[in-house]
mmCIF file of C-alpha atoms in Angstrom:
data_model
loop_
_atom_site.group_PDB
_atom_site.id
_atom_site.type_symbol
_atom_site.label_atom_id
_atom_site.label_comp_id
_atom_site.label_asym_id
_atom_site.label_seq_id
_atom_site.Cartn_x
_atom_site.Cartn_y
_atom_site.Cartn_z
ATOM 1 C CA MET Y 24 33.275 -6.655 65.810
ATOM 2 C CA GLY Y 25 29.622 -7.645 66.227
ATOM 3 C CA GLN Y 26 28.355 -11.213 66.060
ATOM 4 C CA LYS Y 27 26.368 -10.499 62.905
ATOM 5 C CA GLN Y 28 29.492 -9.265 61.135
ATOM 6 C CA LYS Y 29 31.434 -12.354 62.276
ATOM 7 C CA ASP Y 30 28.663 -14.624 60.974
ATOM 8 C CA LEU Y 31 28.613 -12.762 57.671
ATOM 9 C CA GLU Y 32 32.383 -13.025 57.296
ATOM 10 C CA GLY Y 33 32.223 -16.734 58.123
ATOM 11 C CA ARG Y 34 29.571 -17.348 55.451
ATOM 12 C CA LEU Y 35 31.576 -15.315 52.941
ATOM 13 C CA ALA Y 36 34.722 -17.336 53.683
ATOM 14 C CA ARG Y 37 32.819 -20.620 53.215
ATOM 15 C CA THR Y 38 31.339 -19.407 49.926
ATOM 16 C CA GLU Y 39 34.772 -18.401 48.659
ATOM 17 C CA GLN Y 40 36.138 -21.807 49.685
ATOM 18 C CA GLN Y 41 33.371 -23.588 47.771
ATOM 19 C CA LEU Y 42 33.971 -21.422 44.710
ATOM 20 C CA ARG Y 43 37.701 -22.236 44.725
ATOM 21 C CA LEU Y 44 36.952 -25.958 44.967
ATOM 22 C CA PHE Y 45 34.431 -25.890 42.121
ATOM 23 C CA GLN Y 46 36.816 -23.845 39.962
ATOM 24 C CA LYS Y 47 39.580 -26.411 40.449
ATOM 25 C CA ILE Y 48 37.234 -29.319 39.706
ATOM 26 C CA SER Y 49 35.947 -27.602 36.556
ATOM 27 C CA ARG Y 50 39.530 -27.377 35.290
ATOM 28 C CA PHE Y 51 39.827 -31.155 35.602
ATOM 29 C CA LEU Y 52 36.640 -31.534 33.556
ATOM 30 C CA VAL Y 53 37.774 -29.399 30.628
ATOM 31 C CA ARG Y 54 41.278 -30.866 30.327
ATOM 32 C CA ASP Y 55 42.146 -33.923 28.259
ATOM 33 C CA LEU Y 56 42.695 -36.285 31.196
ATOM 34 C CA SER Y 57 41.810 -39.907 31.788
ATOM 35 C CA LEU Y 58 38.827 -40.581 34.015
ATOM 36 C CA THR Y 59 41.198 -42.136 36.556
ATOM 37 C CA GLU Y 60 43.189 -38.885 36.710
ATOM 38 C CA VAL Y 61 40.028 -36.795 37.048
ATOM 39 C CA LEU Y 62 38.608 -38.875 39.893
ATOM 40 C CA ARG Y 63 41.934 -38.989 41.726
ATOM 41 C CA GLY Y 64 42.268 -35.223 41.380
ATOM 42 C CA ILE Y 65 38.749 -34.699 42.717
ATOM 43 C CA VAL Y 66 39.253 -36.866 45.825
ATOM 44 C CA ASP Y 67 42.509 -35.036 46.597
ATOM 45 C CA LEU Y 68 40.750 -31.672 46.294
ATOM 46 C CA VAL Y 69 37.876 -32.810 48.522
ATOM 47 C CA VAL Y 70 40.331 -33.899 51.225
ATOM 48 C CA GLU Y 71 42.174 -30.584 50.963
ATOM 49 C CA PHE Y 72 39.078 -28.397 51.147
ATOM 50 C CA MET Y 73 37.029 -30.432 53.648
ATOM 51 C CA ARG Y 74 40.032 -31.277 55.843
ATOM 52 C CA CYS Y 75 38.905 -34.886 56.078
ATOM 53 C CA ASP Y 76 41.016 -38.026 56.383
ATOM 54 C CA SER Y 77 39.473 -40.046 53.582
ATOM 55 C CA CYS Y 78 37.561 -39.583 50.361
ATOM 56 C CA LEU Y 79 36.382 -42.622 48.399
ATOM 57 C CA ILE Y 80 34.454 -42.757 45.138
ATOM 58 C CA TYR Y 81 32.433 -45.861 44.295
ATOM 59 C CA LEU Y 82 30.877 -46.310 40.860
ATOM 60 C CA GLN Y 83 27.974 -48.580 40.023
ATOM 61 C CA ASP Y 84 28.552 -51.736 38.017
ATOM 62 C CA GLY Y 85 25.245 -53.551 37.589
ATOM 63 C CA ASP Y 86 23.894 -54.197 41.088
ATOM 64 C CA GLU Y 87 27.275 -53.565 42.714
ATOM 65 C CA LEU Y 88 29.321 -50.537 43.767
ATOM 66 C CA VAL Y 89 33.043 -50.695 42.975
ATOM 67 C CA LEU Y 90 35.776 -48.648 44.679
ATOM 68 C CA CYS Y 91 37.310 -46.597 41.838
ATOM 69 C CA ALA Y 92 39.166 -43.723 43.542
ATOM 70 C CA SER Y 93 40.705 -42.977 46.921
ATOM 71 C CA ASN Y 94 43.009 -40.322 48.361
ATOM 72 C CA ASN Y 95 44.637 -42.986 50.531
ATOM 73 C CA PRO Y 96 46.915 -45.537 48.878
ATOM 74 C CA HIS Y 97 44.676 -48.551 48.241
ATOM 75 C CA PRO Y 98 46.273 -49.911 45.045
ATOM 76 C CA ALA Y 99 45.258 -53.478 45.840
ATOM 77 C CA GLN Y 100 41.664 -52.467 46.606
ATOM 78 C CA ILE Y 101 40.910 -50.124 43.682
ATOM 79 C CA GLY Y 102 38.581 -52.027 41.384
ATOM 80 C CA LYS Y 103 38.536 -54.966 43.793
ATOM 81 C CA ILE Y 104 36.418 -53.689 46.695
ATOM 82 C CA ARG Y 105 32.809 -54.345 45.753
ATOM 83 C CA LEU Y 106 29.551 -54.223 47.643
ATOM 84 C CA ARG Y 107 25.991 -54.861 46.625
ATOM 85 C CA LEU Y 108 23.456 -52.062 46.663
ATOM 86 C CA SER Y 109 21.886 -53.826 49.638
ATOM 87 C CA GLU Y 110 25.132 -53.627 51.660
ATOM 88 C CA GLY Y 111 26.691 -51.005 53.885
ATOM 89 C CA LEU Y 112 26.107 -47.319 54.410
ATOM 90 C CA THR Y 113 27.376 -46.700 50.877
ATOM 91 C CA GLY Y 114 24.858 -49.112 49.408
ATOM 92 C CA TRP Y 115 22.078 -47.431 51.387
ATOM 93 C CA VAL Y 116 23.011 -43.996 49.972
ATOM 94 C CA ALA Y 117 22.974 -45.358 46.412
ATOM 95 C CA ARG Y 118 19.742 -47.287 46.920
ATOM 96 C CA GLU Y 119 17.877 -44.439 48.606
ATOM 97 C CA CYS Y 120 19.510 -41.647 46.566
ATOM 98 C CA ARG Y 121 19.918 -39.700 49.796
ATOM 99 C CA LEU Y 122 22.685 -37.940 51.680
ATOM 100 C CA LEU Y 123 23.840 -39.644 54.892
ATOM 101 C CA SER Y 124 25.680 -37.872 57.723
ATOM 102 C CA ILE Y 125 26.935 -39.628 60.873
ATOM 103 C CA SER Y 126 29.060 -37.541 63.249
ATOM 104 C CA LYS Y 127 30.580 -40.337 65.362
ATOM 105 C CA GLU Y 128 30.855 -44.119 65.684
ATOM 106 C CA CYS Y 129 29.563 -44.744 62.174
ATOM 107 C CA TYR Y 130 30.910 -48.310 62.487
ATOM 108 C CA ARG Y 131 28.212 -48.989 65.104
ATOM 109 C CA ASP Y 132 25.426 -48.285 62.621
ATOM 110 C CA SER Y 133 23.539 -51.479 61.812
ATOM 111 C CA ARG Y 134 23.960 -50.769 58.080
ATOM 112 C CA PHE Y 135 27.772 -50.524 58.310
ATOM 113 C CA LYS Y 136 29.815 -53.091 56.375
ATOM 114 C CA PHE Y 137 33.335 -53.976 57.528
ATOM 115 C CA PHE Y 138 35.922 -54.712 54.841
ATOM 116 C CA GLY Y 139 38.898 -55.418 57.072
ATOM 117 C CA SER Y 140 41.358 -54.281 54.395
ATOM 118 C CA LEU Y 141 40.335 -50.600 54.615
ATOM 119 C CA GLN Y 142 41.662 -48.365 57.392
ATOM 120 C CA GLU Y 143 38.444 -46.361 57.058
ATOM 121 C CA ASP Y 144 36.639 -49.186 58.904
ATOM 122 C CA THR Y 145 37.731 -47.545 62.185
ATOM 123 C CA PHE Y 146 37.030 -43.905 61.300
ATOM 124 C CA GLU Y 147 34.391 -42.106 63.358
ATOM 125 C CA ALA Y 148 32.529 -39.637 61.127
ATOM 126 C CA PHE Y 149 30.928 -40.449 57.791
ATOM 127 C CA LEU Y 150 29.377 -38.212 55.136
ATOM 128 C CA SER Y 151 28.123 -39.720 51.908
ATOM 129 C CA VAL Y 152 26.203 -38.473 48.863
ATOM 130 C CA PRO Y 153 25.068 -40.119 45.632
ATOM 131 C CA VAL Y 154 26.878 -39.445 42.365
ATOM 132 C CA ILE Y 155 24.198 -38.340 39.917
ATOM 133 C CA ALA Y 156 24.305 -38.417 36.107
ATOM 134 C CA ARG Y 157 21.263 -37.697 33.960
ATOM 135 C CA ASP Y 158 18.897 -37.983 36.931
ATOM 136 C CA ARG Y 159 20.094 -41.412 38.024
ATOM 137 C CA VAL Y 160 22.481 -42.661 40.680
ATOM 138 C CA VAL Y 161 25.717 -43.943 39.139
ATOM 139 C CA GLY Y 162 27.881 -44.036 42.232
ATOM 140 C CA VAL Y 163 28.592 -42.713 45.711
ATOM 141 C CA ILE Y 164 31.215 -40.393 47.181
ATOM 142 C CA ASN Y 165 32.198 -40.834 50.845
ATOM 143 C CA VAL Y 166 34.088 -38.484 53.143
ATOM 144 C CA GLN Y 167 35.345 -39.742 56.502
ATOM 145 C CA HIS Y 168 37.106 -38.300 59.560
ATOM 146 C CA ARG Y 169 39.196 -40.328 61.989
ATOM 147 C CA GLU Y 170 37.738 -38.362 64.908
ATOM 148 C CA PRO Y 171 34.110 -37.395 65.585
ATOM 149 C CA HIS Y 172 33.036 -34.517 63.352
ATOM 150 C CA GLN Y 173 29.725 -32.679 63.154
ATOM 151 C CA HIS Y 174 29.087 -32.028 59.455
ATOM 152 C CA THR Y 175 27.867 -28.547 58.652
ATOM 153 C CA GLY Y 176 25.177 -27.684 56.144
ATOM 154 C CA SER Y 177 27.902 -26.071 54.044
ATOM 155 C CA GLU Y 178 29.896 -29.328 53.953
ATOM 156 C CA MET Y 179 26.826 -31.328 52.994
ATOM 157 C CA GLU Y 180 25.981 -28.867 50.216
ATOM 158 C CA LEU Y 181 29.568 -28.875 48.972
ATOM 159 C CA LEU Y 182 29.826 -32.666 48.769
ATOM 160 C CA THR Y 183 26.401 -32.921 47.103
ATOM 161 C CA THR Y 184 27.595 -30.589 44.349
ATOM 162 C CA VAL Y 185 30.851 -32.529 44.016
ATOM 163 C CA GLY Y 186 28.769 -35.682 43.521
ATOM 164 C CA GLU Y 187 26.923 -33.963 40.691
ATOM 165 C CA LEU Y 188 30.207 -32.800 39.122
ATOM 166 C CA VAL Y 189 31.589 -36.338 39.280
ATOM 167 C CA GLY Y 190 28.432 -37.454 37.460
ATOM 168 C CA CYS Y 191 29.114 -34.843 34.764
ATOM 169 C CA SER Y 192 32.687 -36.115 34.394
ATOM 170 C CA LEU Y 193 31.367 -39.641 33.813
ATOM 171 C CA VAL Y 194 29.025 -38.419 31.073
ATOM 172 C CA LEU Y 195 31.858 -36.468 29.437
ATOM 173 C CA ALA Y 196 34.140 -39.499 29.607
ATOM 174 C CA ARG Y 197 31.752 -41.399 27.344
ATOM 175 C CA MET Y 198 32.374 -38.907 24.538
ATOM 176 C CA ALA Y 199 35.762 -39.504 22.912
ATOM 177 C CA ALA Y 200 37.842 -36.447 22.057
ATOM 178 C CA GLU Y 201 37.535 -37.255 18.358
ATOM 179 C CA ALA Y 202 33.743 -37.346 18.608
ATOM 180 C CA LEU Y 203 33.770 -33.937 20.264
ATOM 181 C CA HIS Y 204 35.804 -32.462 17.391
ATOM 182 C CA HIS Y 205 33.648 -34.039 14.682
ATOM 183 C CA THR Y 206 30.242 -33.380 16.197
ATOM 184 C CA SER Y 207 28.351 -30.180 15.536
ATOM 185 C CA LEU Y 208 27.444 -28.931 18.989
ATOM 186 C CA VAL Y 209 24.929 -26.574 17.407
ATOM 187 C CA ASP Y 210 23.189 -29.532 15.759
ATOM 188 C CA LEU Y 211 23.129 -31.368 19.098
ATOM 189 C CA VAL Y 212 21.435 -28.412 20.774
ATOM 190 C CA LEU Y 213 18.930 -27.764 18.008
ATOM 191 C CA ALA Y 214 18.090 -31.453 17.699
ATOM 192 C CA SER Y 215 17.225 -31.711 21.404
ATOM 193 C CA PRO Y 216 13.501 -31.818 22.090
ATOM 194 C CA PRO Y 217 12.168 -28.759 23.898
ATOM 195 C CA ALA Y 218 11.534 -29.125 27.600
ATOM 196 C CA ALA Y 219 7.933 -29.704 28.610
ATOM 197 C CA PRO Y 220 6.281 -26.558 29.981
ATOM 198 C CA ARG Y 221 6.088 -26.392 33.748
ATOM 199 C CA LEU Y 222 2.682 -26.070 35.305
ATOM 200 C CA GLY Y 223 1.966 -23.838 38.259
#
């Protein structure tokens, strides 16, 4: 088997993996689940597909980010761990609206914030993307590995899309099931202003 064929098969396998993940997340979005259940399901899927040791979702509350979901059992920390947008690697990602990838010793980064109560404080690799809803940052999703890990472009792309899907779930959560049944979706579409024409 030639190298080109191996590379092609590797890319195909990664694409199929991404598709399976997005299919499973989309099923969370269309079911009648609480937002807590959706976010917990998403972090579990991310850990399964990215083979990481931790996945945390922080959501923005004013000028703070609040830990709202984790694959690891942090019952005492959920809703309690807070950091300002000016703090930590997570705050930097939210503030700058940029992906951040650190392959080893992320705890040595000058922006790193130690919590003490989180085992993730000692993990080596860190990948973080903003959660986006309606073109604004509403949170951050972090993936961490205990051991050094070089993040691939495929992993970065996958987590970026997951961040966007989490943003969609937050928008959907604002619409109660009753409102969905009693709202004319056709009227919503037709009432939307047309997009401005693109130049060039």
